Coordinates of C-alpha atoms in Angstrom, one line a residue:
M1 CA -2.2 -13.5 36.0
D2 CA -1.5 -16.8 34.3
L3 CA 0.8 -17.7 31.5
A4 CA -1.9 -17.6 28.8
S5 CA -2.8 -14.0 29.8
I6 CA 0.8 -12.9 29.5
Y7 CA 1.1 -14.6 26.1
Y8 CA -2.1 -12.8 24.8
L9 CA -0.9 -9.5 26.2
G10 CA 2.5 -10.0 24.4
V11 CA 0.9 -10.9 21.1
T12 CA -1.4 -7.9 21.4
I13 CA 1.4 -5.5 22.1
L14 CA 3.5 -7.0 19.2
L15 CA 0.6 -6.6 16.7
F16 CA 0.0 -3.0 17.9
L17 CA 3.7 -2.3 17.3
V18 CA 3.5 -3.8 13.8
F19 CA 0.4 -1.7 13.1
A20 CA 2.2 1.5 14.4
A21 CA 5.2 0.7 12.2
I22 CA 3.0 0.3 9.1
V23 CA 1.2 3.6 9.8
A24 CA 4.5 5.4 10.4
R25 CA 6.0 4.1 7.2
T26 CA 2.9 4.9 5.1
Y27 CA 2.7 8.5 6.3
S28 CA 6.4 9.3 6.4
K29 CA 7.6 11.9 3.9
K30 CA 10.4 9.7 2.8
H31 CA 8.1 7.0 1.4
K32 CA 5.3 9.3 0.2
A33 CA 6.5 9.5 -3.5
S34 CA 7.0 5.8 -3.8
G35 CA 3.6 5.2 -2.2
E36 CA 1.8 7.5 -4.6
E37 CA 3.5 6.1 -7.7
P38 CA 1.2 3.1 -8.3
K39 CA -1.8 5.4 -8.2
Y40 CA -0.5 7.6 -11.0
R41 CA 0.7 4.6 -12.9
M42 CA -2.9 3.2 -12.9
M43 CA -4.3 6.5 -14.1
N44 CA -1.8 6.5 -17.0
D45 CA -3.1 3.1 -18.1
D46 CA -6.6 4.6 -18.6
H47 CA -5.4 6.9 -21.4
P48 CA -2.7 4.9 -23.3
E49 CA -2.8 7.2 -26.4
E50 CA -1.8 10.2 -24.4
N51 CA 1.4 8.6 -23.2
G52 CA 2.4 7.2 -26.6
K53 CA 3.2 3.9 -25.0
G54 CA 0.2 2.0 -26.4
G55 CA -0.7 0.7 -23.0
R56 CA -2.4 -2.6 -22.4
D57 CA -5.5 -1.9 -24.5
V58 CA -6.4 -5.2 -26.2
R59 CA -9.8 -4.3 -27.6
R60 CA -10.5 -5.2 -31.2
K61 CA -10.9 -2.2 -33.6

């Protein structure tokens, strides 16, 4: 096994560990609420009148 093979093996293992950390963080119960928040915020922008905020609706009336 030469030095290049060891380097590529190390990079592969490092990237796999980064991927596993991202998956673990995404599906952890601790971060579930903060991960779901943008989805609900986007859905609230579809109906700005229901929220009373006015939203970002810039259409001319």
